[in-house]
Tab-separated table of C-alpha atoms in Angstrom:
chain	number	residue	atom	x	y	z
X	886	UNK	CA	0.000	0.000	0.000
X	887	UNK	CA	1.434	3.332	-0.650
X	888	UNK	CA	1.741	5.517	2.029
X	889	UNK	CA	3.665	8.527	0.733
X	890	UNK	CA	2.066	10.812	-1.943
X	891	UNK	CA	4.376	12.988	-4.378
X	892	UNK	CA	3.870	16.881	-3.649
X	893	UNK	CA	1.813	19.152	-6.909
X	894	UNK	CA	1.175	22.292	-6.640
X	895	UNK	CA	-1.379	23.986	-8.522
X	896	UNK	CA	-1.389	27.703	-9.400
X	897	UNK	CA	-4.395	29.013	-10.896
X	898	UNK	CA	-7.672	30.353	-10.393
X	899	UNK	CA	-10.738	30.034	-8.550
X	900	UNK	CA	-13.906	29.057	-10.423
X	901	UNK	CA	-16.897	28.572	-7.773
X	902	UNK	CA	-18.538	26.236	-10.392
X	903	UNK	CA	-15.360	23.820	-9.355
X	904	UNK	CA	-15.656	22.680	-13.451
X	905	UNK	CA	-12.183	24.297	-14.074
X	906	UNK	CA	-9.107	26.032	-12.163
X	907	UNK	CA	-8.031	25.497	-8.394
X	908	UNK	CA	-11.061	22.978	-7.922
X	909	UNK	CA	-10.543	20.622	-10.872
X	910	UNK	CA	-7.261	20.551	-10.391
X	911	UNK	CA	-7.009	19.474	-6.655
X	912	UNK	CA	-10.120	16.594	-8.017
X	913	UNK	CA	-7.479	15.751	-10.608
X	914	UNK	CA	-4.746	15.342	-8.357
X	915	UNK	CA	-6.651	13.530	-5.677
X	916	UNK	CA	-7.837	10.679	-8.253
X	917	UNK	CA	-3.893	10.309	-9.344
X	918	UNK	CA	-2.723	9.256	-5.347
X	919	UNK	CA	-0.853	12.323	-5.485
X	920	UNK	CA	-0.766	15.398	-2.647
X	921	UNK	CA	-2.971	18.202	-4.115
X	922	UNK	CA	-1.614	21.757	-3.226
X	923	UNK	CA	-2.965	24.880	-4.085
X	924	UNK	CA	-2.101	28.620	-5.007
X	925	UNK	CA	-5.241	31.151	-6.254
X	926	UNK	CA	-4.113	33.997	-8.651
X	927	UNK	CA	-7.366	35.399	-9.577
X	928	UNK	CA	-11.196	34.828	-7.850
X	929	UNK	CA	-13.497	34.785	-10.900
X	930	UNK	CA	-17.506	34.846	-11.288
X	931	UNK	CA	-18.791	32.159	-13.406
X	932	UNK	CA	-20.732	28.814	-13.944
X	933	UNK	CA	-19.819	26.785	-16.201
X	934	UNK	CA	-20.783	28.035	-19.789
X	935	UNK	CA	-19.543	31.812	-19.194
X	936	UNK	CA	-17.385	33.691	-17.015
X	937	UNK	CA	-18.319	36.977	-15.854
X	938	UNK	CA	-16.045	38.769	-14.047
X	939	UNK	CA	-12.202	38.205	-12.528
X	940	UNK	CA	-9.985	39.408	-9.725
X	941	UNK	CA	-6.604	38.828	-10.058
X	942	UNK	CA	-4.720	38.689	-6.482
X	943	UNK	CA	-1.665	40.713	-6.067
X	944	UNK	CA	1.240	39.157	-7.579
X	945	UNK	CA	3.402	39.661	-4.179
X	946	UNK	CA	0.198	37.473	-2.586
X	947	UNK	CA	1.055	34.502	-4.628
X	948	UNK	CA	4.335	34.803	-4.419
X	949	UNK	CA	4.630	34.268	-0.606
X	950	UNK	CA	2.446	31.615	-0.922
X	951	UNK	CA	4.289	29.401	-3.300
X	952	UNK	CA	7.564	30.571	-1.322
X	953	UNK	CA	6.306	28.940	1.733
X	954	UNK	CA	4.887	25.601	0.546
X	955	UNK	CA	7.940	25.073	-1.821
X	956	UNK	CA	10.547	25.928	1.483
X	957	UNK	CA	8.383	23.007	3.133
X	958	UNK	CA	7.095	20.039	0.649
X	959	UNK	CA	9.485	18.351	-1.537
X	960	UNK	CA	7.190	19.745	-4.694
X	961	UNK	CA	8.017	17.067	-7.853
X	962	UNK	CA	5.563	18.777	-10.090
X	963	UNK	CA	3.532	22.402	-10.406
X	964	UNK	CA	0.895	23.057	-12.629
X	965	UNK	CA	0.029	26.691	-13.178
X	966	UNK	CA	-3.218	27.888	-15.034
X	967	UNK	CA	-4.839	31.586	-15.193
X	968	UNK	CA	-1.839	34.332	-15.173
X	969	UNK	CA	-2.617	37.834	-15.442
X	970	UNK	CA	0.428	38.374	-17.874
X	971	UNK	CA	3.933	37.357	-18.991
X	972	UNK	CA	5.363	39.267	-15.929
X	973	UNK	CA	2.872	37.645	-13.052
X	974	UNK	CA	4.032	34.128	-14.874
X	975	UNK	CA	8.003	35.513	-15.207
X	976	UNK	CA	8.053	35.820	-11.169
X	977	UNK	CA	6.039	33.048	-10.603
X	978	UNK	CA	8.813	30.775	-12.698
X	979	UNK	CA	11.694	32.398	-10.797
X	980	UNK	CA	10.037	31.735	-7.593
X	981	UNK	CA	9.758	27.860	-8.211
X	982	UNK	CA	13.125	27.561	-9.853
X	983	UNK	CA	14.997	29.361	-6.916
X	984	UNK	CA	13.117	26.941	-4.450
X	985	UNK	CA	13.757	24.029	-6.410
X	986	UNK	CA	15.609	23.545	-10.070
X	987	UNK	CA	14.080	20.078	-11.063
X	988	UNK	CA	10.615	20.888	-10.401
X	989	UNK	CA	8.627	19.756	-13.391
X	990	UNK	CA	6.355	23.068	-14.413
X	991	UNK	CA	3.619	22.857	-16.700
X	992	UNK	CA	1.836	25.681	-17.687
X	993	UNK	CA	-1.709	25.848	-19.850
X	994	UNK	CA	-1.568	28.912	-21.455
X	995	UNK	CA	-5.396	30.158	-20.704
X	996	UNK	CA	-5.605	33.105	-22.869
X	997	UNK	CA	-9.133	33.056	-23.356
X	998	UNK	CA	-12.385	30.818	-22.016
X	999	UNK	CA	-14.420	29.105	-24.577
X	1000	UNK	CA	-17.105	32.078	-24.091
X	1001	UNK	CA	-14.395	34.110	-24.908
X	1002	UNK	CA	-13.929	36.014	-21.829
X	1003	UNK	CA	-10.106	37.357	-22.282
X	1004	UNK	CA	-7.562	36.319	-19.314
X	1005	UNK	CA	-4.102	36.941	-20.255
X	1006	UNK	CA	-2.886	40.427	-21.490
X	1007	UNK	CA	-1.766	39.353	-25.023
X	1008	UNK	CA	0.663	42.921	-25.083
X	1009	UNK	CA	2.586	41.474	-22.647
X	1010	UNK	CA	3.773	38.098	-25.137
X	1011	UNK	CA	6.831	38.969	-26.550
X	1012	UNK	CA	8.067	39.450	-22.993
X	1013	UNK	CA	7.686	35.204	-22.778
X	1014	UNK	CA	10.570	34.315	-24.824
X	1015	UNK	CA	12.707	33.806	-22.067
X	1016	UNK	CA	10.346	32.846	-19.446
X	1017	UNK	CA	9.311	29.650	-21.861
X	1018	UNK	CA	12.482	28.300	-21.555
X	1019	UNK	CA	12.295	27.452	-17.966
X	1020	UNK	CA	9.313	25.568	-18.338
X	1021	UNK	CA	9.308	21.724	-19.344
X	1022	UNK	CA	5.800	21.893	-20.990
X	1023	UNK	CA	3.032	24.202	-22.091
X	1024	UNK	CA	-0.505	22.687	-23.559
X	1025	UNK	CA	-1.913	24.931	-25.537
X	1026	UNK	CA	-4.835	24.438	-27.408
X	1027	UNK	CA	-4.917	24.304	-31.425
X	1028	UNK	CA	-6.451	28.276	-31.325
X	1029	UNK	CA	-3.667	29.100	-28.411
X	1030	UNK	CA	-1.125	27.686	-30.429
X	1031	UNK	CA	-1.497	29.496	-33.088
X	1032	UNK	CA	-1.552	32.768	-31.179
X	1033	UNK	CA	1.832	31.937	-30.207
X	1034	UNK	CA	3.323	31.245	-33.198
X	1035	UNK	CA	2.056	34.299	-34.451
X	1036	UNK	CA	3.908	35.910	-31.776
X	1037	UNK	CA	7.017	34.316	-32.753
X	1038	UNK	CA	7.122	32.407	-29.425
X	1039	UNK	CA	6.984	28.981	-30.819
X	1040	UNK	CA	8.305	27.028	-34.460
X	1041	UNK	CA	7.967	23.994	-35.734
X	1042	UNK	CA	11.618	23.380	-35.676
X	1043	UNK	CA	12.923	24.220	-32.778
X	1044	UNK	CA	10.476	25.355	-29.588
X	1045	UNK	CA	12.138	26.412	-26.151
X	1046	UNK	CA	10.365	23.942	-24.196
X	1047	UNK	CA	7.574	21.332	-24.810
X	1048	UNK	CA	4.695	21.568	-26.539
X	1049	UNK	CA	1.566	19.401	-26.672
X	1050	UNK	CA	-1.182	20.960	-28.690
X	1051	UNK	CA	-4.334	19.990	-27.857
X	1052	UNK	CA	-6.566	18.750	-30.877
X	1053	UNK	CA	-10.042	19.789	-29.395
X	1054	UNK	CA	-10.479	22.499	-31.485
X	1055	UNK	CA	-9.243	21.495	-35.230
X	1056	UNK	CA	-10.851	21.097	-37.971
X	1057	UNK	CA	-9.418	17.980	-38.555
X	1058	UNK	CA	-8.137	15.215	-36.689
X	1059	UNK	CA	-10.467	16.176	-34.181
X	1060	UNK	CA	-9.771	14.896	-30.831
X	1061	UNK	CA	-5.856	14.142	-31.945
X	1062	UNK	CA	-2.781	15.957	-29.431
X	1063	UNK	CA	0.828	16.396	-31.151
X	1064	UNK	CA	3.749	16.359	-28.518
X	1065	UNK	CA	6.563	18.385	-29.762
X	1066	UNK	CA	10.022	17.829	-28.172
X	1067	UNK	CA	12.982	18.590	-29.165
X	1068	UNK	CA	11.685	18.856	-33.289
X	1069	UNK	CA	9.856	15.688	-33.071
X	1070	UNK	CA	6.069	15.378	-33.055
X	1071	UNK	CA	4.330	12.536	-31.730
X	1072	UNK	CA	0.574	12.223	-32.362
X	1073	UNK	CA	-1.529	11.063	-29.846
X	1074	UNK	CA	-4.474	9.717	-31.029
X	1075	UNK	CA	-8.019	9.691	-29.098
X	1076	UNK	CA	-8.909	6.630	-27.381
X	1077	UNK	CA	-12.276	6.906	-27.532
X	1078	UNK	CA	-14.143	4.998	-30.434
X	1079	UNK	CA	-17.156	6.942	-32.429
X	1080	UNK	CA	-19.899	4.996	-30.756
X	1081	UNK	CA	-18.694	5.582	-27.152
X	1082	UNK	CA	-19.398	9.448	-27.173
X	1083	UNK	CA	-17.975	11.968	-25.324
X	1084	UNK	CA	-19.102	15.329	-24.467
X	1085	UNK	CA	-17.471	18.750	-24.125
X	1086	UNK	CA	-16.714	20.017	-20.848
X	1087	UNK	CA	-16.190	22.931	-18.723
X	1088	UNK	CA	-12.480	22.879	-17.608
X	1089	UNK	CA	-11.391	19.649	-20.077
X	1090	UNK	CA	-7.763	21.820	-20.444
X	1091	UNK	CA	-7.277	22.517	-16.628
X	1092	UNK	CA	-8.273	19.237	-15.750
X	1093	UNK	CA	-5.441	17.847	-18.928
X	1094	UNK	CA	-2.585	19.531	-17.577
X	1095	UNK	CA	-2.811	19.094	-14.078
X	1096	UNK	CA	-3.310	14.838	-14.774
X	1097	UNK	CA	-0.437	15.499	-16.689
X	1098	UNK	CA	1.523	16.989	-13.587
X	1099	UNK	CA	0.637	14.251	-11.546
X	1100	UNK	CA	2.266	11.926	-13.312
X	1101	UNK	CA	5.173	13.981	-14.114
X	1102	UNK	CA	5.269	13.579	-10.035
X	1103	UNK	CA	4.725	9.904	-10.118
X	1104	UNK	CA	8.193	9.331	-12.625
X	1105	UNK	CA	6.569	8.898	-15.438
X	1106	UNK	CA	8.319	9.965	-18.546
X	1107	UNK	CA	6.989	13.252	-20.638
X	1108	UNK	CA	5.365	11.238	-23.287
X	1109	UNK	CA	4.030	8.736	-20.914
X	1110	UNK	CA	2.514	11.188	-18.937
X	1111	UNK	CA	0.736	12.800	-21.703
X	1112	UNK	CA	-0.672	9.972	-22.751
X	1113	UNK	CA	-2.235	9.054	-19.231
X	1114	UNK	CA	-3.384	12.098	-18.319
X	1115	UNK	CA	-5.054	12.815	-22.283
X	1116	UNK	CA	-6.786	8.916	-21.079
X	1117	UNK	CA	-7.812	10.665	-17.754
X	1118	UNK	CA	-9.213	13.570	-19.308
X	1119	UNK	CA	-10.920	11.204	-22.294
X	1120	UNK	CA	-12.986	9.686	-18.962
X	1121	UNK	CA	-13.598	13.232	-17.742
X	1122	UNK	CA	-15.277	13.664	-21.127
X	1123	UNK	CA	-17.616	11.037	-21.499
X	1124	UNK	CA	-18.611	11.269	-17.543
X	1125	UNK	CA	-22.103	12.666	-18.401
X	1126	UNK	CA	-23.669	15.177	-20.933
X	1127	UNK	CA	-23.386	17.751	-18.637
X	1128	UNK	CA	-20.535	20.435	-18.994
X	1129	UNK	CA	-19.431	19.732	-15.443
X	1130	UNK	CA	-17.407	16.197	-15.710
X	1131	UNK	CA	-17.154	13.807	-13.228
X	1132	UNK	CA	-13.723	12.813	-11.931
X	1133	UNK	CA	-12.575	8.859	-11.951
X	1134	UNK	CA	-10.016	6.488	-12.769
């Protein structure tokens, strides 16, 4: 029986409809066997088909907070979702790597919700050229990923850290995620046949990234990892018809 749980931090926001953000994540983590910690960078108003308002907490707030839980839990793996801009994410990266070099970082680059309710200042991008290279992986989706490119953040050749682009919203090859490391792409294919239906859910990228970071924490490799937590998330999906998912293994 395990008895000791690997340390993941999440840092992201607070959604009171618990479909995405803080909530989902710590649900995530708690389903993996892994020990679910929490930072909150913004308090928003929504339910789960719109957001209406959000409140981002000071950046020297979060700060302390992830200073004192990374001077006291061996943190394997951090997960950070909602930032106000490339600066709040900038000290929040420093912060972690001071504390602790080999933490895995993941970041899911919420620029804006499905209802299209804007989070990230997109002025601020070109300042993330730099930052991106002290992170191990982001997971964009297919519309985020194109932002970035068009920012010159990100290439097919050569990227500065992981990429896995989520394949939610293409066109084609619906449902399909490409890994990028190191100018290599790896598809990863849906596991879900046509007749076993899944839905779309509130929170399905949170929920993603943070499975992903829990396995990062368990020692599973990068690709491994993706492909466990995209299986998570596929279950998260077909849950119930609802846009709020139900968590499971």
């Amino acid at each position: 029986m395990q008895t000791k749980r690997p340390f993941v931090i999440s840092i992201a926001g607070f959604d009171p409809s618990g479909g995405a953000g803080l909530l989902a994540d710590i649900k995530t983590f708690e389903q993996l066997g892994v020990m679910g910690l929490g930072v909150c960078t913004a308090m928003t108003v929504q339910i789960e088909s719109k957001c209406l308002s959000i409140e981002w907490l000071p950046l020297d707030e979060i700060i302390t907070s992830i200073s004192i839980l990374m001077k006291e839990y061996p943190v394997e793996a951090i997960k950070i979702g909602v930032v106000k801009d490339s600066v709040f994410l900038e000290k929040i990266i420093e912060t972690i790597r001071f504390y602790n070099a080999g933490t895995k970082i993941i970041w899911d680059p919420v620029l804006k919700s499905t209802s299209e309710f804007s989070f990230f200042d997109l002025e601020t991008l070109p300042l993330l050229k730099d930052v991106l290279k002290k992170i191990d992986l982001i997971t964009p989706n297919y519309n985020e990923y194109r932002v970035l490119q068009e920012y010159n953040l990100l290439n097919q050749d050569q990227n500065p850290c992981a990429v896995l682009v989520k394949g939610g919203h293409r066109n084609d090859r619906i449902g399909t995620d490409i890994l990028i490391r190191n100018g290599e792409e790896i598809s990863l294919e849906p596991n879900l046949d046509e007749s076993s239906g899944y839905y779309p859910k509130h929170g399905s990228g949170c929920v993603l990234s943070s499975a992903i970071a829990g396995w990062l924490a368990k020692e599973e490799s990068l690709e491994d990892a993706c492909r466990k937590g995209k299986l998570y998330t596929e279950k998260f999906l077909k849950s119930n018809p609802s846009l709020l998912g139900f968590h499971s293994v």
